[in-house]
Every structure is written in C-alpha cells, then in structure tokens.
Coordinates of N, CA and C in Angstrom, one line a residue:
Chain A
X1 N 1.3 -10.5 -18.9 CA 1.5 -10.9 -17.6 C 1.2 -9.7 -16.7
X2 N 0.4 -9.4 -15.7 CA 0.0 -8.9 -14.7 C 1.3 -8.4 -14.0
X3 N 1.1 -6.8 -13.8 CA 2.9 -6.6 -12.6 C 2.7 -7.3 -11.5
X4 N 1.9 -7.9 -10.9 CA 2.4 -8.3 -9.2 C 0.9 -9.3 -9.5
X5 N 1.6 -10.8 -9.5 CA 0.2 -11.4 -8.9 C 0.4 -12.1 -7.7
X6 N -0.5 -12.4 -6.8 CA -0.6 -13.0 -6.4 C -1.7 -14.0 -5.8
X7 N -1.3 -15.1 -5.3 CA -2.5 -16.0 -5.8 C -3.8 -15.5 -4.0
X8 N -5.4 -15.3 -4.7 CA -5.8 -14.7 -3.7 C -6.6 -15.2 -2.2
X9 N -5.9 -16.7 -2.1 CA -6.8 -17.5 -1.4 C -7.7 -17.5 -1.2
X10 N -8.7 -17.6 0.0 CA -8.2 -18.0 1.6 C -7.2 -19.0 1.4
X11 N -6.3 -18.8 2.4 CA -5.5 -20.2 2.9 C -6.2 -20.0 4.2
X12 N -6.6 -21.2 4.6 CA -7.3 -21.2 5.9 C -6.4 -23.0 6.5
X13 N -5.9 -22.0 7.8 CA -5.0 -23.2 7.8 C -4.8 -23.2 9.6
X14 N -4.1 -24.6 10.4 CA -5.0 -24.5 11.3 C -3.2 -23.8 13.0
X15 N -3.8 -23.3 13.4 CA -2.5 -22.8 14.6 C -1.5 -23.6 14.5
X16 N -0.3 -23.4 14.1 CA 1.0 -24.4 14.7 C 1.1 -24.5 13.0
X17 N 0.6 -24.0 12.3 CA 0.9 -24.9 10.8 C 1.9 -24.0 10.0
X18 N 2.4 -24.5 9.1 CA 3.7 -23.8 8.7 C 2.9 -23.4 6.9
X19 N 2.7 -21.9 6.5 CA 2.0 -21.5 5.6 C 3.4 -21.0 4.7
X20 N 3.0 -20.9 3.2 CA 4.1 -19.9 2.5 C 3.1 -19.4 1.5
X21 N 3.6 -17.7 1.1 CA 2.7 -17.7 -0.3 C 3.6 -17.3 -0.9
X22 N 3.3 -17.1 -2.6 CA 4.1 -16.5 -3.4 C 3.8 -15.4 -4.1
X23 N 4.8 -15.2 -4.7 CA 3.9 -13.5 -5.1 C 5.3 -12.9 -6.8
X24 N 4.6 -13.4 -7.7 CA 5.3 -13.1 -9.0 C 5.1 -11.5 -9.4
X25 N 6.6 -11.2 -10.3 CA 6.3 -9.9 -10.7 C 7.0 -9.4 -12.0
X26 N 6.3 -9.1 -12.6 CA 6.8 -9.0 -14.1 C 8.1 -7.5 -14.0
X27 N 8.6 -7.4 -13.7 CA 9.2 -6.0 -13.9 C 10.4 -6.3 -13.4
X28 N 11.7 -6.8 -14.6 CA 13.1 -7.3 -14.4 C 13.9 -6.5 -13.2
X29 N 13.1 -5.2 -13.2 CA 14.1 -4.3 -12.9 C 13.8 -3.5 -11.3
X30 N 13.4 -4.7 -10.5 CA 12.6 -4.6 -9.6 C 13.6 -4.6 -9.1
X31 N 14.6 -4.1 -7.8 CA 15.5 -4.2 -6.9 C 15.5 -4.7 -5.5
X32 N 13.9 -4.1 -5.0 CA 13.7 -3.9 -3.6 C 12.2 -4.7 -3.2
X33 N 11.6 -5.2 -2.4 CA 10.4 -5.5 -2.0 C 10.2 -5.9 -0.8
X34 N 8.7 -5.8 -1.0 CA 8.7 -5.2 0.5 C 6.8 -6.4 0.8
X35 N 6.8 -7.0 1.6 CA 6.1 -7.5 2.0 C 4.9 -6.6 3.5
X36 N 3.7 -6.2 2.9 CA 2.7 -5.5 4.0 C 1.9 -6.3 4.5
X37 N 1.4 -6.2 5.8 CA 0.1 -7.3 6.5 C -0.9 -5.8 6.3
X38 N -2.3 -6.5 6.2 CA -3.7 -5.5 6.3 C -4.7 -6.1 7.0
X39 N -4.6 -5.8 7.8 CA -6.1 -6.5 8.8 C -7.0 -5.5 8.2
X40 N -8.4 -6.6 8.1 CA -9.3 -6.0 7.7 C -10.1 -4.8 8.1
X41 N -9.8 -3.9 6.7 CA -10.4 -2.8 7.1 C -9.0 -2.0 7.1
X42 N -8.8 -2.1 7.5 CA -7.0 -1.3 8.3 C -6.0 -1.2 7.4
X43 N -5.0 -0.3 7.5 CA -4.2 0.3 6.5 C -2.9 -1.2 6.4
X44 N -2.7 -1.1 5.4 CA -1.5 -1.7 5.1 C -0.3 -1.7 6.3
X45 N 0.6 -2.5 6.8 CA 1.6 -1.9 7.5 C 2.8 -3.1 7.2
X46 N 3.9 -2.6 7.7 CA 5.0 -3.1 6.6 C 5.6 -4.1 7.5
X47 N 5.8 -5.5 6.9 CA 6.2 -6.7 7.7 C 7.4 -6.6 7.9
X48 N 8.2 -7.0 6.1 CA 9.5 -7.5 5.9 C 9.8 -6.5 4.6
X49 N 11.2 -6.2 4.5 CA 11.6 -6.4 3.4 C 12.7 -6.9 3.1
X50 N 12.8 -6.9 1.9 CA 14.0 -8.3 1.0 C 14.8 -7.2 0.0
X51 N 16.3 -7.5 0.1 CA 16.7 -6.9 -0.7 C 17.7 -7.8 -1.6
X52 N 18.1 -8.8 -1.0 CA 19.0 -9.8 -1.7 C 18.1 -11.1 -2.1
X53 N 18.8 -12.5 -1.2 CA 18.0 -13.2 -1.7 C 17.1 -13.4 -0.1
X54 N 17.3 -13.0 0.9 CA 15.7 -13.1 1.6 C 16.3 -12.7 2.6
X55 N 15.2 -12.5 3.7 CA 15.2 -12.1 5.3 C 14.6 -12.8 5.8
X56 N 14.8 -12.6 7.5 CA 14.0 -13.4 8.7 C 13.9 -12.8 9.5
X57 N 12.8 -12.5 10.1 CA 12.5 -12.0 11.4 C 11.3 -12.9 11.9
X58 N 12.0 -13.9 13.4 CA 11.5 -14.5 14.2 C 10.3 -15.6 13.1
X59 N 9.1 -15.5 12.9 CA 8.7 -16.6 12.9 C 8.8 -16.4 11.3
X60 N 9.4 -15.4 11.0 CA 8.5 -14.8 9.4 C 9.9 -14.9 8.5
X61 N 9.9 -15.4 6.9 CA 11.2 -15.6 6.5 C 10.3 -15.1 4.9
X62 N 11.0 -14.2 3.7 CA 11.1 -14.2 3.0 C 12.1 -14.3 2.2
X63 N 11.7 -14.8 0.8 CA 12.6 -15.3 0.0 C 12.5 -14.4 -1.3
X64 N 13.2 -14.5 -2.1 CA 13.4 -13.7 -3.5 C 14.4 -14.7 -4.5
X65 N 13.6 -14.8 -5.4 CA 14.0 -15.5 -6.6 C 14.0 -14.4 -7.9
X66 N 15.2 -14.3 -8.2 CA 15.1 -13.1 -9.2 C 15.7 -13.7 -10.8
X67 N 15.8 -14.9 -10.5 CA 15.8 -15.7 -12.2 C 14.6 -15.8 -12.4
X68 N 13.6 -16.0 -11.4 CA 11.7 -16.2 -11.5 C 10.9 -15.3 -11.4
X69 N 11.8 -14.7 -10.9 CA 11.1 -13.4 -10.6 C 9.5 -13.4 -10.3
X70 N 9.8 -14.1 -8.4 CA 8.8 -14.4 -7.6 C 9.8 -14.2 -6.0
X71 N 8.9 -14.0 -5.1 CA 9.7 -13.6 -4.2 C 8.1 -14.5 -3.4
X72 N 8.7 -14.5 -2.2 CA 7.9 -15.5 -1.4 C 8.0 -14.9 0.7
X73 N 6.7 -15.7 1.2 CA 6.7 -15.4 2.6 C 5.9 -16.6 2.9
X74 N 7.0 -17.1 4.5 CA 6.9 -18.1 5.0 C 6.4 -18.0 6.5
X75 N 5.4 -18.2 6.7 CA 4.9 -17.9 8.6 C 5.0 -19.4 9.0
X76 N 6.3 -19.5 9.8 CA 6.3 -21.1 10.8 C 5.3 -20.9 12.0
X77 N 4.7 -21.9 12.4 CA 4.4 -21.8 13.9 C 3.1 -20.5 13.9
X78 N 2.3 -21.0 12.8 CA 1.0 -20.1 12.6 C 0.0 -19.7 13.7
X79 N 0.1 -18.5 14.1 CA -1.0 -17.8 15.0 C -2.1 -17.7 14.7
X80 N -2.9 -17.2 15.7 CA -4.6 -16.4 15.3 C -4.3 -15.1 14.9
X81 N -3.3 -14.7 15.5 CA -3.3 -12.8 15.3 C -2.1 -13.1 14.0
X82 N -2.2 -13.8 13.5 CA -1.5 -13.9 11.9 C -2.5 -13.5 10.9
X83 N -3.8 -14.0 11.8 CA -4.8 -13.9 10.3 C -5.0 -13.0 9.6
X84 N -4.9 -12.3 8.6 CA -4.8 -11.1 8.1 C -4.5 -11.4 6.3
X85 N -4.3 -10.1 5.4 CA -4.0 -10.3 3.9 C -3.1 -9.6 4.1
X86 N -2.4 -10.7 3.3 CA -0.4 -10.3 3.3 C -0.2 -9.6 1.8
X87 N 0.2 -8.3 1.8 CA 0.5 -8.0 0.1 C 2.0 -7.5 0.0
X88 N 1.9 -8.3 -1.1 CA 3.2 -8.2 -2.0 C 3.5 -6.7 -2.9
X89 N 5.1 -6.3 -2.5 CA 4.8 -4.9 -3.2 C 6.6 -4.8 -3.9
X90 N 6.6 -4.8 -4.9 CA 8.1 -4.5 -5.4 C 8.2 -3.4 -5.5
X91 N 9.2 -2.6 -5.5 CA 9.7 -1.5 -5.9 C 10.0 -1.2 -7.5
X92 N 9.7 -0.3 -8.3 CA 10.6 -0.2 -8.9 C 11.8 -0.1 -9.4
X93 N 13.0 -0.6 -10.1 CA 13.9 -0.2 -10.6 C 14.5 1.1 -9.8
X94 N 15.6 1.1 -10.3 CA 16.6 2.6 -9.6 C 15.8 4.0 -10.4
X95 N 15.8 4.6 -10.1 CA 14.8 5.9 -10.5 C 13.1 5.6 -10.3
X96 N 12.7 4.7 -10.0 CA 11.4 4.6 -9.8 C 11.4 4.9 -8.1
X97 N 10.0 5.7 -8.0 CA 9.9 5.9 -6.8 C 8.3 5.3 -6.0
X98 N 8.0 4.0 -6.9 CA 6.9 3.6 -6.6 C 6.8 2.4 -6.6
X99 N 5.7 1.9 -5.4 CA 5.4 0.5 -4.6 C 4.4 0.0 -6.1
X100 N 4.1 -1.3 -6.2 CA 3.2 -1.7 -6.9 C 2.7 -3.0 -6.3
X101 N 1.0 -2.5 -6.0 CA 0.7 -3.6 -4.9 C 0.2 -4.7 -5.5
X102 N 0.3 -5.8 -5.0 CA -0.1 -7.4 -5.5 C -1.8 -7.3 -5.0
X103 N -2.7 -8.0 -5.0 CA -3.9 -7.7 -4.7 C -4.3 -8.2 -3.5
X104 N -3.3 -9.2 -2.5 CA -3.2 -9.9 -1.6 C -3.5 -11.0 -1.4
X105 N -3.0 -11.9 -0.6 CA -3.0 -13.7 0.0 C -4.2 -13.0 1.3
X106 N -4.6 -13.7 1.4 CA -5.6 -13.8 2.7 C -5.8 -15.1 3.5
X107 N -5.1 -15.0 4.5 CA -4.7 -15.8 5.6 C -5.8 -16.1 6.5
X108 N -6.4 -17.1 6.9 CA -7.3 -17.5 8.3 C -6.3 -18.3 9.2
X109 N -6.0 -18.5 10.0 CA -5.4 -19.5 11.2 C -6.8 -19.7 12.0
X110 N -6.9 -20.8 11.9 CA -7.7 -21.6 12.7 C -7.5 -22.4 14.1
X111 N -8.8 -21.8 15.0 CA -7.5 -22.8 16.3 C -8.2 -24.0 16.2
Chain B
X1 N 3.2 11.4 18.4 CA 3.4 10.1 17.8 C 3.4 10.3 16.1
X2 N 4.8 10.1 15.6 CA 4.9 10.0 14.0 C 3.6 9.1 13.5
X3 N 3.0 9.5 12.4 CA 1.7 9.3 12.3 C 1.0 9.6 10.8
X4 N 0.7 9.2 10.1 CA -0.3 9.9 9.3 C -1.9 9.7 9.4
X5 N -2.4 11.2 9.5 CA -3.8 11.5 10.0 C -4.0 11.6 8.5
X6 N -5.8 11.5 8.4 CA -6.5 11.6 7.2 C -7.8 12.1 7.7
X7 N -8.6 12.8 7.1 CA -9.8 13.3 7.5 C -10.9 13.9 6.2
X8 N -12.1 13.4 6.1 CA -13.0 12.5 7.3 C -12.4 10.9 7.4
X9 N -12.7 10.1 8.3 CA -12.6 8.6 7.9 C -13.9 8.1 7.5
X10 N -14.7 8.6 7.0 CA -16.3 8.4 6.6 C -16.7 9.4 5.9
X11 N -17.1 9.0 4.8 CA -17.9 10.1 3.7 C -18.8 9.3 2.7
X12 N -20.0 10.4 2.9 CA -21.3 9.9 2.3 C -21.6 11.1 1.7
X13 N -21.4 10.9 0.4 CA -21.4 12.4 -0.2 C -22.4 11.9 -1.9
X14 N -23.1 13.0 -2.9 CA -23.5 12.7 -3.3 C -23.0 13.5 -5.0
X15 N -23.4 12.7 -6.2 CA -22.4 12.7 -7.6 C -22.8 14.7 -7.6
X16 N -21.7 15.1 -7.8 CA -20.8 15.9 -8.0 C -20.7 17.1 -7.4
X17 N -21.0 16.8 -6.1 CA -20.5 18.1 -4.9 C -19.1 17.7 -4.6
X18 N -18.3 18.4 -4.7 CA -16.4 18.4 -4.4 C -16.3 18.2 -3.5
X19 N -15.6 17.8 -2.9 CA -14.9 17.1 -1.7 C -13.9 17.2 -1.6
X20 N -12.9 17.2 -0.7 CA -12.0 17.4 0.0 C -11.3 16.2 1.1
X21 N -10.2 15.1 0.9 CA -10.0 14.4 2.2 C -8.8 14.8 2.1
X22 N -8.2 15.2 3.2 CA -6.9 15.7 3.7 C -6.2 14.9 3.8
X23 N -5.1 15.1 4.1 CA -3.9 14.2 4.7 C -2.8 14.9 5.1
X24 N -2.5 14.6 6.6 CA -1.4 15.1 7.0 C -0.2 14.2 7.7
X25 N 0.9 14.5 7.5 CA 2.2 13.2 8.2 C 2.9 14.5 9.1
X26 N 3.5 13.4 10.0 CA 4.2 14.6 10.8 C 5.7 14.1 11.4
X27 N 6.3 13.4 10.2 CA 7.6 12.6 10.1 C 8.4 13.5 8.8
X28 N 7.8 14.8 8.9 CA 9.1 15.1 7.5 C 9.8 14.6 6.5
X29 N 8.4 13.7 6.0 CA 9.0 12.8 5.1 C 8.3 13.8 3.7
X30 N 9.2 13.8 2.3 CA 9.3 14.0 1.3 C 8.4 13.4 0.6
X31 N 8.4 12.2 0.4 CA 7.7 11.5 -0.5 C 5.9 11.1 0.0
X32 N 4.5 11.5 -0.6 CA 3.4 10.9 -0.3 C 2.7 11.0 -1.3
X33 N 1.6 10.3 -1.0 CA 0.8 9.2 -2.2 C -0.2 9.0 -1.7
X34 N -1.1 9.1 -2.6 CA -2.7 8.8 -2.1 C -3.0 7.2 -3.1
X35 N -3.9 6.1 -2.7 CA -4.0 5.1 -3.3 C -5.5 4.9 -3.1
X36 N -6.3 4.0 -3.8 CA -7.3 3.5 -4.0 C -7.6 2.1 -3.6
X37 N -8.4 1.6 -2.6 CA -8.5 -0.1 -2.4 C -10.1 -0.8 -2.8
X38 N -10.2 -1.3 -4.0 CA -11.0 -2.0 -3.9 C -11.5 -3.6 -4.5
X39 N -12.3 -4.0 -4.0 CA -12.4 -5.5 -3.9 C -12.2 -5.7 -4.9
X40 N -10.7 -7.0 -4.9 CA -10.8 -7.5 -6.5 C -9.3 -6.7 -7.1
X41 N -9.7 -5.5 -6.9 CA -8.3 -4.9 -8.0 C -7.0 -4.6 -6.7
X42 N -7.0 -4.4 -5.9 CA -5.6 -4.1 -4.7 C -5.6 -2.2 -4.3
X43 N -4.9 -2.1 -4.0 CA -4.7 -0.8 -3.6 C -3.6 -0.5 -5.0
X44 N -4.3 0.4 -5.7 CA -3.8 1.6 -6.6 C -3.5 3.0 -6.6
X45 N -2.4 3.1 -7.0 CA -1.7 4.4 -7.2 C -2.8 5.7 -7.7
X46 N -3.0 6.6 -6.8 CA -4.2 8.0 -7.6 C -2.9 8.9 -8.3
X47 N -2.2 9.9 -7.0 CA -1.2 10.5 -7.2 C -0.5 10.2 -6.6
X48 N 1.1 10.9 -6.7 CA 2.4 11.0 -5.8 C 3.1 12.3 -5.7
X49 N 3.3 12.4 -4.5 CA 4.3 13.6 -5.2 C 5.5 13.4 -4.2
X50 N 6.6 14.0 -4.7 CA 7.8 13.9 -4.1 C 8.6 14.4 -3.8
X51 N 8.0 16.0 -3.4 CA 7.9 17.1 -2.4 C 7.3 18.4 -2.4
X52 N 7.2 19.2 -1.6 CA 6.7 20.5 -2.1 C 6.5 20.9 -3.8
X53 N 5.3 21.0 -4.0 CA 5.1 21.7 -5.5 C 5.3 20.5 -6.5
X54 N 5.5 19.7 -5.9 CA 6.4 18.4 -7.2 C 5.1 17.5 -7.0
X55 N 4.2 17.0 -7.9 CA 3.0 16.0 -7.9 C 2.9 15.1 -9.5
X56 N 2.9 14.0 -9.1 CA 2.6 13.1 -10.3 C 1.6 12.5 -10.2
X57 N 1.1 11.8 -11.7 CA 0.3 10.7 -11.4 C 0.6 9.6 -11.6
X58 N -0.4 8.7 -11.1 CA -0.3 7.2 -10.6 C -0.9 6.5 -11.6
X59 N -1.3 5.7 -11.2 CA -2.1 4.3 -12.1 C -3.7 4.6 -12.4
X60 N -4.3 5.6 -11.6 CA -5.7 5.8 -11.6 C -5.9 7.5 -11.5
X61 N -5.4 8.3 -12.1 CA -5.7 9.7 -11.6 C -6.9 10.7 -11.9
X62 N -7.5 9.5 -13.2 CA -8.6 10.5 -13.4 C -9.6 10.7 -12.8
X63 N -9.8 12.2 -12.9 CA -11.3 12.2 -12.0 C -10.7 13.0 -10.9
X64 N -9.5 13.1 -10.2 CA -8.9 13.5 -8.6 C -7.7 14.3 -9.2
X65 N -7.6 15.8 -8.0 CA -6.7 16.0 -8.1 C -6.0 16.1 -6.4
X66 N -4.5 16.6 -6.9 CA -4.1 16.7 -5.8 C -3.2 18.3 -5.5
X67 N -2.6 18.5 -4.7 CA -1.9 19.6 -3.9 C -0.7 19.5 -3.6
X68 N 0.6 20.3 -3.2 CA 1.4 19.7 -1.8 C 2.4 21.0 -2.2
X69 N 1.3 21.8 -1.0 CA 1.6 23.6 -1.0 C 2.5 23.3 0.5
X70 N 2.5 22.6 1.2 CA 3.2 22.4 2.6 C 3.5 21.2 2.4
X71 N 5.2 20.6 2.6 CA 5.5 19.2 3.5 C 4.6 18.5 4.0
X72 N 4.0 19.1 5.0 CA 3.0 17.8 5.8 C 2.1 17.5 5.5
X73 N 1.8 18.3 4.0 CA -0.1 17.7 3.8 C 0.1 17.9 2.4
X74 N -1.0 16.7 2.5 CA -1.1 16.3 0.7 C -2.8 16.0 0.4
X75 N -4.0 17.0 0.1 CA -4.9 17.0 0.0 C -5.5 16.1 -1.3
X76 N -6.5 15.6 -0.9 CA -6.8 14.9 -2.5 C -8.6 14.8 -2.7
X77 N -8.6 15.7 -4.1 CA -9.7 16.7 -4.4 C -10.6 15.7 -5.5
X78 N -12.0 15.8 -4.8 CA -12.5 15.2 -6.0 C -13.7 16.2 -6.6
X79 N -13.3 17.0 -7.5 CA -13.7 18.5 -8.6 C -15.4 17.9 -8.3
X80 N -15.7 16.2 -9.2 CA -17.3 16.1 -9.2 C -17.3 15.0 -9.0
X81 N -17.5 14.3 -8.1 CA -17.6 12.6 -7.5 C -18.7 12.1 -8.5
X82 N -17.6 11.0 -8.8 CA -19.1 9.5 -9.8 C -19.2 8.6 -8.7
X83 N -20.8 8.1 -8.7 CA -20.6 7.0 -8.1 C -18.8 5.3 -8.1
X84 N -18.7 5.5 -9.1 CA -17.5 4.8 -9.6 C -16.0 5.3 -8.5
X85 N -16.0 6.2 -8.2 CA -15.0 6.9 -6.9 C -15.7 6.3 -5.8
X86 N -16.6 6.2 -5.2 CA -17.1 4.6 -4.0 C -15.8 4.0 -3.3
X87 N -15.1 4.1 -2.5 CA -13.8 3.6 -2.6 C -13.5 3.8 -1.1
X88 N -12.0 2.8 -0.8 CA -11.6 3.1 0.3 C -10.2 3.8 -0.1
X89 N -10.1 4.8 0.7 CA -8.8 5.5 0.2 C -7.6 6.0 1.1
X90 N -6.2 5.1 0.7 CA -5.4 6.0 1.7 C -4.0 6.2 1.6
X91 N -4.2 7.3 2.3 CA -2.8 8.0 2.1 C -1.5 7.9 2.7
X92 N 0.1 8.0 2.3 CA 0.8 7.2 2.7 C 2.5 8.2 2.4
X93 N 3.4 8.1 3.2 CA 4.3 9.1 3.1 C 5.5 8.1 3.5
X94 N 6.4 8.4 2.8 CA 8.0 7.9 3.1 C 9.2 9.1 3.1
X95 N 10.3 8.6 3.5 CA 11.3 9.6 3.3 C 11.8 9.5 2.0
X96 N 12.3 10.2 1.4 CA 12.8 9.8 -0.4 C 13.4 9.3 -0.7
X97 N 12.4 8.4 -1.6 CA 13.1 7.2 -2.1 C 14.4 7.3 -3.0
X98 N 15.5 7.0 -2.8 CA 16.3 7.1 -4.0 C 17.3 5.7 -4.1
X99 N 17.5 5.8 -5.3 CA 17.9 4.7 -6.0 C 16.7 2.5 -5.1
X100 N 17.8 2.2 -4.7 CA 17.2 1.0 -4.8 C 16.9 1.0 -3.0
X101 N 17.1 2.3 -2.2 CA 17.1 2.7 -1.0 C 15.6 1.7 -0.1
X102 N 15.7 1.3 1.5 CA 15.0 1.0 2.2 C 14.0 2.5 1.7
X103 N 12.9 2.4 1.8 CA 11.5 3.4 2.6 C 10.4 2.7 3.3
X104 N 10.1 2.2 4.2 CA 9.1 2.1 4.4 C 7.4 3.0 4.3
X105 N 7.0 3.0 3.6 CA 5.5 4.0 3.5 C 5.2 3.3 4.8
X106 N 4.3 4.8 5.2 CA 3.6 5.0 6.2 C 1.9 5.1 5.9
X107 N 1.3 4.2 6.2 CA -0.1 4.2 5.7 C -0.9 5.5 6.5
X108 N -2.3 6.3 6.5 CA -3.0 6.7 7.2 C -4.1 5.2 7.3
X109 N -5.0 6.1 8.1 CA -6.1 4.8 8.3 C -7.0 4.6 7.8
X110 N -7.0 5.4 6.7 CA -7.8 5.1 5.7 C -9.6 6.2 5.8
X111 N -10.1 6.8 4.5 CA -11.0 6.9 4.2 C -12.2 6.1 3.7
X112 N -13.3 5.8 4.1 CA -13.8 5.3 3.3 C -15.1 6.0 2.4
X113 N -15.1 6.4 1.3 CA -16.0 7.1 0.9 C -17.2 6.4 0.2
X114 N -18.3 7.1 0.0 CA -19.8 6.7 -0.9 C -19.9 7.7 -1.3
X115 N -20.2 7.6 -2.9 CA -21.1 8.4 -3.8 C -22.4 7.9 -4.2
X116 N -22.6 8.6 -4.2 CA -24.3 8.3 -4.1 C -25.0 8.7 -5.6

C-alpha cells in the first residue's frame, strides 16, 4: 500500500457544486495532517489542518477517519478561484519530523 | 515580509557542471527541507535539516547535497547534474516540529531546473 494516495482526477465540476476528495494513508502512526492547495506552477500553500476528527473554515471542511485511515476535504459552494491541486500530507507519528505528500486531486470549477 | 526566497527560479544548465540553488527564510524557523516535484510521482523529500549543522536525508537524496552553516539558508548542491535531476524544486521551512505539534511549512516559489 502506497503512504499517501490519492485519487488523481480531474474532478471538473461546475460553480455552486459541492466537491469532496479523499486521501488514504498507510502510516497508523500518523497524528497530524495537513491539507495544501498548489496552483499551477506555484508552491504548495497550506489550507487546513486536522488534528482530531476534522476542521472547518468557511466553505472548506475536513474530516479524518483514523479506523480507515483516510482523511478527507469537502469545498461547498465551488468557486473558479478554487480550481487548483489539493494535496494531502500526514505527518508522521511523535518523533517524526516529516510531511509526506499525496500526489494530488486536481480540481477544475467550471462556470 | 516572512518569506522564503530561492534563487535562480530558472535554470538551464548542462550534465555535470555543479550548481548551486539557494534558499533563504527569514522567519527563524529551525526546521527546512528541500523537495522535488514531478509529473506523476508528487513532491518528494531530497534533504532536511533541523537546524544549524544538523541535515538528513529524505526520500530521494541521491545525487544532491545539502548545507545549513547559517539558520536562514539551506543551499542545495548538485556536485554533477543528470539529465534525470530535470525537476521543479522547492524549498520549505517550519518552526520545529515536535511531537504531534501544528507547523505549517512555508513553501519558496519554486525552482525550475533543465539538464541538458
């Protein structure tokens, strides 16, 4: 099993639409994660992170499933300036000091 | 403005003249990491280090080394470029991580290099 997959679209989906992707990760001992947007071309930058079972900020909601160990991101009320590749990044375990990136979801919003 | 700079953001260089792309943060953060992005595989780990004089490697280190003689810079050396180093590369700094602690990394804007 792959440490961080995720599935790598496009989801091409159209303004106003309610998107979720998911993002599995082999490593029991994962504590912390952290969800990045990357516009093409452009450095990674850091959306959300989740430390229990999920967060929310405004239109954006993550979840964390740690029996499945799959953690998830939901955009309600889909924009154009949404469009972008969302990557998934756990942390390692307590003494680990490193991100491990998923390969990314890639988003279109369509108007 | 808290920031991390990288330099060049463009390099066209050819198999095995050394090179040099910098990296500097200017948030006093402890922790940086240089990573690798390309189509298909995600952004990978080259090195890390996790402060002055202290450097590990990552998921991909062969072939590059690294530095971190000063806090604010973390240089990342390529001795003799393969075409196969072709890459977008970039550098990234947090405050130290410890235990299950928030960090957000701080991305630079990225290099993108060609070997020729």
């Amino acid at each position: 099993r792959k440490e961080v997959e995720q599935d790598p679209g496009p989801f091409n989906v159209p303004e106003g639409a309610t998107v979720a992707f998911n993002c599995t990760y082999s490593n029991s001992a994962s504590q912390s994660f952290f969800w990045y947007r990357q516009d093409c071309r452009k450095e990674p930058k850091l959306l959300m992170s989740v430390y229990s079972s999920g967060n929310e900020d405004g239109r954006f909601t993550a979840q964390l499933n740690r029996a499945s160990q799959y953690i998830s991101l939901l955009i309600r009320d889909s924009k154009l300036s949404d469009s972008a590749t969302y990557l998934c990044a756990p942390k390692g375990g307590a003494g680990s000091y490193q991100l491990t990136f998923g390969k990314g979801t890639k988003l279109s919003v369509i108007p | 403005e808290a920031q991390v700079t990288q330099n060049p953001r463009y390099l066209i260089t050819v198999t095995g003249k050394k090179l040099t792309v910098t990296c500097s943060q200017n948030m006093n953060h402890e922790y940086m990491s240089w990573y690798r992005q390309d189509p298909g595989l995600g952004l990978r780990q080259i090195y890390y280090s996790m402060n002055v004089e202290v450097t590990d490697k990552g998921d991909v280190p062969e072939g590059y080394k690294v530095s971190r003689k000063e806090k604010r810079n973390f240089p990342l050396i390529l001795e003799s470029p393969s075409p196969n180093q072709t890459s977008l590369y970039f550098c990234a700094s947090s405050l130290f991580p410890s235990g299950n602690s928030y960090n957000e990394q701080f991305f630079g804007p990225g290099t993108r290099l060609t070997v020729l």
